[in-house]
Tab-separated table of C-alpha atoms in Angstrom:
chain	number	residue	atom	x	y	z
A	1	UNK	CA	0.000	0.000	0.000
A	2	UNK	CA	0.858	3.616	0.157
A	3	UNK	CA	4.052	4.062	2.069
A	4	UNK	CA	3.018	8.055	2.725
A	5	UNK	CA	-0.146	9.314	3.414
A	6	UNK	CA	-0.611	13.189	3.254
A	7	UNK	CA	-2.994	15.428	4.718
A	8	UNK	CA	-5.077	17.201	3.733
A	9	UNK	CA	-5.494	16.676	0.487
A	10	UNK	CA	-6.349	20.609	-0.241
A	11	UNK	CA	-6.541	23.233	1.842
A	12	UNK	CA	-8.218	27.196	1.156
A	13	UNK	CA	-6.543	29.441	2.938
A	14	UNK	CA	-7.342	33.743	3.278
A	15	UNK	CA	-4.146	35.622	2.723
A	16	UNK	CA	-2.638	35.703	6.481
A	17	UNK	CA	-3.371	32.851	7.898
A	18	UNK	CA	-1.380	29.609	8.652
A	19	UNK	CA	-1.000	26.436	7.403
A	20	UNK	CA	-0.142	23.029	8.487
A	21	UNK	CA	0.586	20.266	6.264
A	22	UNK	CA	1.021	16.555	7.374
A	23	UNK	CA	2.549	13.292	6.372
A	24	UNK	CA	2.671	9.720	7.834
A	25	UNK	CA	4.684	7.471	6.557
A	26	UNK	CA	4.513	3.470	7.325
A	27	UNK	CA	7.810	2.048	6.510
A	28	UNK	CA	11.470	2.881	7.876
A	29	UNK	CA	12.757	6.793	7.277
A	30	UNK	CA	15.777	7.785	6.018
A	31	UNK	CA	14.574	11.249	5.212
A	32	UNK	CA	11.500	12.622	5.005
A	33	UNK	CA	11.906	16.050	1.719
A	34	UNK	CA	9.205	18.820	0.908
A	35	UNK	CA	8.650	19.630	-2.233
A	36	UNK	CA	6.491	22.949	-4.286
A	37	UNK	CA	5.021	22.664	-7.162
A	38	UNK	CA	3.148	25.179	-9.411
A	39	UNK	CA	0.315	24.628	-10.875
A	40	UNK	CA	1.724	23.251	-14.238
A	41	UNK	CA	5.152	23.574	-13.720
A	42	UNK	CA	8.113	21.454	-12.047
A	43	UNK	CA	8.707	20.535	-8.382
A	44	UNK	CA	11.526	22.855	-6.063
A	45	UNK	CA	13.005	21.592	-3.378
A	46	UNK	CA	11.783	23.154	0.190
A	47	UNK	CA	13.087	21.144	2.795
A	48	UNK	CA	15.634	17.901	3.625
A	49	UNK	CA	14.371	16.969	7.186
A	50	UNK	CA	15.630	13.738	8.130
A	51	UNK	CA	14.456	14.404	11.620
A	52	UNK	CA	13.950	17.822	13.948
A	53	UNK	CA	12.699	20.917	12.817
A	54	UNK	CA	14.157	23.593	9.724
A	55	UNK	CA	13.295	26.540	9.081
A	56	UNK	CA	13.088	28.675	6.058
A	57	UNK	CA	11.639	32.356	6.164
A	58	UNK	CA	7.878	31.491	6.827
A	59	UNK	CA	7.958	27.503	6.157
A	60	UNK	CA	8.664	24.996	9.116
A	61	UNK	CA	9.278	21.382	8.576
A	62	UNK	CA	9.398	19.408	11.670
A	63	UNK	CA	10.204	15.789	11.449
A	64	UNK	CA	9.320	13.112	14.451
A	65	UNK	CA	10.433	9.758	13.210
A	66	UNK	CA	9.334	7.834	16.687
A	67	UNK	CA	5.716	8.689	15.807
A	68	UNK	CA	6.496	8.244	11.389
A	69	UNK	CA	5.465	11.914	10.462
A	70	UNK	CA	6.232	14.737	9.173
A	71	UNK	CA	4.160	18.326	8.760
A	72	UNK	CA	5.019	21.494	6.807
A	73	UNK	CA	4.144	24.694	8.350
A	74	UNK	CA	3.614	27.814	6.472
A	75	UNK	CA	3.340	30.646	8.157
A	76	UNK	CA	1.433	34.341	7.063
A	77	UNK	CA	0.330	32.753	3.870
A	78	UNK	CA	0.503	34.908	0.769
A	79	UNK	CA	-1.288	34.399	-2.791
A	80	UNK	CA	2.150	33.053	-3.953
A	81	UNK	CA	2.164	30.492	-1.823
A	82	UNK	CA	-0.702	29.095	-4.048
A	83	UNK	CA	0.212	25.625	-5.565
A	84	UNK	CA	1.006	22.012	-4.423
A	85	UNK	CA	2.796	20.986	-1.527
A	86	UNK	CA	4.606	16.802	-1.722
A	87	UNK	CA	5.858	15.369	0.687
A	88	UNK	CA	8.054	12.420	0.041
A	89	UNK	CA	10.016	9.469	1.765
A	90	UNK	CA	13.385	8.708	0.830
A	91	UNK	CA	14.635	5.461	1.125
A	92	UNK	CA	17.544	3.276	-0.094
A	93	UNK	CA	19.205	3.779	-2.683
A	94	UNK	CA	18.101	7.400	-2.759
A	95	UNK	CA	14.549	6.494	-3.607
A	96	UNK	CA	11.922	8.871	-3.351
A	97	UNK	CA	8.217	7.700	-2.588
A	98	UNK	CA	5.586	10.299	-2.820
A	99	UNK	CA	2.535	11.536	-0.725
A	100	UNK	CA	-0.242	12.249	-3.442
A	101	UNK	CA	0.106	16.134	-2.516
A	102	UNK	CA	-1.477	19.143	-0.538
A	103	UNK	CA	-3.059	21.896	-3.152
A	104	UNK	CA	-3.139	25.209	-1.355
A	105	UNK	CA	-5.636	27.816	-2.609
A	106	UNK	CA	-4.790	31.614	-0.845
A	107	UNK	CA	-7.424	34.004	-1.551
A	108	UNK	CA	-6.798	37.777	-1.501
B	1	UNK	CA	21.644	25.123	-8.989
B	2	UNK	CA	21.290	21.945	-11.066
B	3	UNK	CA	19.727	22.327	-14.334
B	4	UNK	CA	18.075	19.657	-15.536
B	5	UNK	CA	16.018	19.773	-18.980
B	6	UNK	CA	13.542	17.720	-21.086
B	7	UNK	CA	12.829	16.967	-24.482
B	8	UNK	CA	9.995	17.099	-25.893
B	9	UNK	CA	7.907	19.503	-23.785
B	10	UNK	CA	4.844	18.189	-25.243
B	11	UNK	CA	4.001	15.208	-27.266
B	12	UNK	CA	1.129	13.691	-29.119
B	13	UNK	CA	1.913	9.653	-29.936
B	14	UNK	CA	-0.656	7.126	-31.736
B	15	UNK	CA	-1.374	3.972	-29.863
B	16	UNK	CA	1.404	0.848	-30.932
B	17	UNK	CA	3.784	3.998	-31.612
B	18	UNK	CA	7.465	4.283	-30.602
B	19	UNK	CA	7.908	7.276	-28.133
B	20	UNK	CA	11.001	8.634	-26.611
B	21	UNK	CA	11.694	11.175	-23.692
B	22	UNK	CA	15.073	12.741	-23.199
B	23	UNK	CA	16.361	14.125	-19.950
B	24	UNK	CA	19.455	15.770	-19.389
B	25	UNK	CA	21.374	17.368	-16.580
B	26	UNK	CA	24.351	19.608	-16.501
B	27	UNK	CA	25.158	18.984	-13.173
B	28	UNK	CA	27.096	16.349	-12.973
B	29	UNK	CA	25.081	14.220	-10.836
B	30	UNK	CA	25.596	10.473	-10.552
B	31	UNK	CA	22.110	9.341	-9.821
B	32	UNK	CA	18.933	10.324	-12.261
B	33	UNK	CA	15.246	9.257	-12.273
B	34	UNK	CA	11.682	9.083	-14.077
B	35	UNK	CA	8.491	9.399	-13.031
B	36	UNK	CA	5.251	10.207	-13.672
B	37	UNK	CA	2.343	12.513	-12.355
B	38	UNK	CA	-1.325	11.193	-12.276
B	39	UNK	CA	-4.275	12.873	-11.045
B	40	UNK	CA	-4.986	10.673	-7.558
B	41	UNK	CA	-1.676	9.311	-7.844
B	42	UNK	CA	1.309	11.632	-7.587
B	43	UNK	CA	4.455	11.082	-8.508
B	44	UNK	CA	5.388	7.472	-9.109
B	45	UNK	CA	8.785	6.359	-9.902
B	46	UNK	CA	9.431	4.407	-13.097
B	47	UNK	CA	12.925	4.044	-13.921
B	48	UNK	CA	16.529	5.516	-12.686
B	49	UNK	CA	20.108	5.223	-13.133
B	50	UNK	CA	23.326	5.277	-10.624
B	51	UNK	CA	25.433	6.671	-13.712
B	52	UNK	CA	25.993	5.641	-17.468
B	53	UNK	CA	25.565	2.254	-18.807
B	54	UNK	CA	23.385	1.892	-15.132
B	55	UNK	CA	19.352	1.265	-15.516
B	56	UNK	CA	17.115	-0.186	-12.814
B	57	UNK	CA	13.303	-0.613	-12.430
B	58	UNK	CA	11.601	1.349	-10.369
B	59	UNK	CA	8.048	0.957	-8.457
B	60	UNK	CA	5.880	1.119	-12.047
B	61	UNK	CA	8.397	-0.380	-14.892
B	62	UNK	CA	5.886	-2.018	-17.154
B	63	UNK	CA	5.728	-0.812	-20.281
B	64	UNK	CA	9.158	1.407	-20.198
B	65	UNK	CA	12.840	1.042	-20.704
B	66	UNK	CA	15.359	3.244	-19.653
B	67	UNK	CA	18.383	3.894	-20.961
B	68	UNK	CA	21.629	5.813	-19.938
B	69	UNK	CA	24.347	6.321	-22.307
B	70	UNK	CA	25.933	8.944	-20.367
B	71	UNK	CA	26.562	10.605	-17.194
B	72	UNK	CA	24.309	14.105	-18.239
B	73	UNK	CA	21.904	11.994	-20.272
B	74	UNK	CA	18.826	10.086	-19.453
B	75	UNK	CA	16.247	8.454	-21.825
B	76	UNK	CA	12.675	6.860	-21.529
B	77	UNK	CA	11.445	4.632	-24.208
B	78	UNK	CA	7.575	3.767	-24.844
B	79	UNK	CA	8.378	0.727	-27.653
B	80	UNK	CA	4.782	0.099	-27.902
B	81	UNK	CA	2.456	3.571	-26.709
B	82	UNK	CA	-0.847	2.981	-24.923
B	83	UNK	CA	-3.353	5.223	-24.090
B	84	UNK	CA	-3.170	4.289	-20.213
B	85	UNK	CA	0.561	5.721	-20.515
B	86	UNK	CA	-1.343	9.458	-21.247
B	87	UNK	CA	0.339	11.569	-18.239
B	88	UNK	CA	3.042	14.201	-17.754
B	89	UNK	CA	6.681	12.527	-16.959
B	90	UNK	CA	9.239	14.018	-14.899
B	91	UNK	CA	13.016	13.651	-15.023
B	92	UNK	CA	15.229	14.125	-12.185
B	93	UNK	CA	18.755	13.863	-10.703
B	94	UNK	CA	20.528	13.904	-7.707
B	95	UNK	CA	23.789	13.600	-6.010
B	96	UNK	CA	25.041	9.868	-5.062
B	97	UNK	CA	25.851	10.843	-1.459
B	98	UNK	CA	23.068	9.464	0.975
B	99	UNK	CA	20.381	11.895	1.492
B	100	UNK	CA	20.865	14.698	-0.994
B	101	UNK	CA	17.555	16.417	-2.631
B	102	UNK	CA	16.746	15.882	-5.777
B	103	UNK	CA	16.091	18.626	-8.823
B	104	UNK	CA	13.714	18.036	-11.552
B	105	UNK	CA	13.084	19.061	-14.999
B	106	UNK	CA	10.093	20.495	-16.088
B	107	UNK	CA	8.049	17.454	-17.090
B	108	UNK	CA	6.972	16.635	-20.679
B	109	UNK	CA	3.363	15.862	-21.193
B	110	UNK	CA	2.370	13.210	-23.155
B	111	UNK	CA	-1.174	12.340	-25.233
B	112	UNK	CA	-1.665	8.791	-26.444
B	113	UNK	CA	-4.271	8.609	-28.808
């Protein structure tokens, strides 16, 4: 079955307000990365959180591999932020396995 | 910042026809990697490579081969095009060591007819 299982699936926001993005993942971690994506375009890389908490201007990834998940929080949300949030496990061999995404919608 | 392009950006195949994605990366990565993006399904990974002459299968290999002649260069080969294989690819790479992100191209989106 699905090795990562993200939450929620998508997520309407007003400009301002925060957001909190989860992922569970059922088999062993190595790493858990955070990936954007635009709608129609390519992923960027956000975060490599193997396990603790990074941060990055407004975005928080905070990684607790005792209880197998991960969130991404994004903080003061802004229009921009608008597009799809993935979450994926990496495992060996540098393997990445996906969560099926977060779309983010940030009204004006 | 690794670059990491794709050719075609869009393509329109005919069922039974021979279709073939290009990927390649200036970076001088060791490791590189397709996958596709469904609607309900995300990402999945299909093929990837550990350096030239390297290919393995990844979690959805059926209907795909892979091929690496070269340490910037990546291919993906539909021999026989199906319908079902309608979806937008993505080609990636990363670095060897344990743990590093990887960077992706931007995807090439393919129509089986």
């Amino acid at each position: 079955g699905q090795q990562v299982q993200q939450s929620p699936a998508s997520l309407v926001l007003q400009e301002g307000e925060n957001a909190e993005l989860q992922c569970n993942f059922s088999t062993s971690l190595n790493s858990m990365q955070w990936f954007y994506q635009r709608p129609g375009g390519s992923l960027v890389s956000l975060f490599y959180n193997p396990s603790g908490t990074k941060h990055s201007g407004r975005l928080t990834s905070t990684t607790v591999i005792k209880e197998r998940r991960s969130s991404l929080h994004i903080s003061s949300s802004q229009t921009t932020d608008s597009g799809t949030y993935l979450c994926a496990l990496e495992s060996l061999g540098s393997k990445l396995s996906f969560g099926k995404g977060a779309k983010l919608t940030v009204s004006p | 910042e690794a670059a990491v392009t794709q050719s075609p950006r869009n393509k329109v195949a005919v069922t039974g026809g021979k279709v073939t994605l290009s990927c390649n990366q200036t970076n001088n990565h060791n490791n590189m990697y397709w996958y596709r993006q469904d609607t309900g399904h995300g990402l999945r990974l299909i093929h990837y490579s550990y350096g030239a002459g390297s290919t393995e299968k990844g979690d959805i290999p059926d209907g795909y081969k892979a091929s690496r002649p070269s340490q910037e260069n990546f291919s993906l080969i539909l021999e026989l095009a199906t319908p079902s294989q309608t979806s937008v690819y993505f080609c990636a790479s990363g670095d060897a060591n344990w743990g590093r992100t990887q960077y992706f191209g931007p995807g090439t989106r393919l129509l089986v007819l």
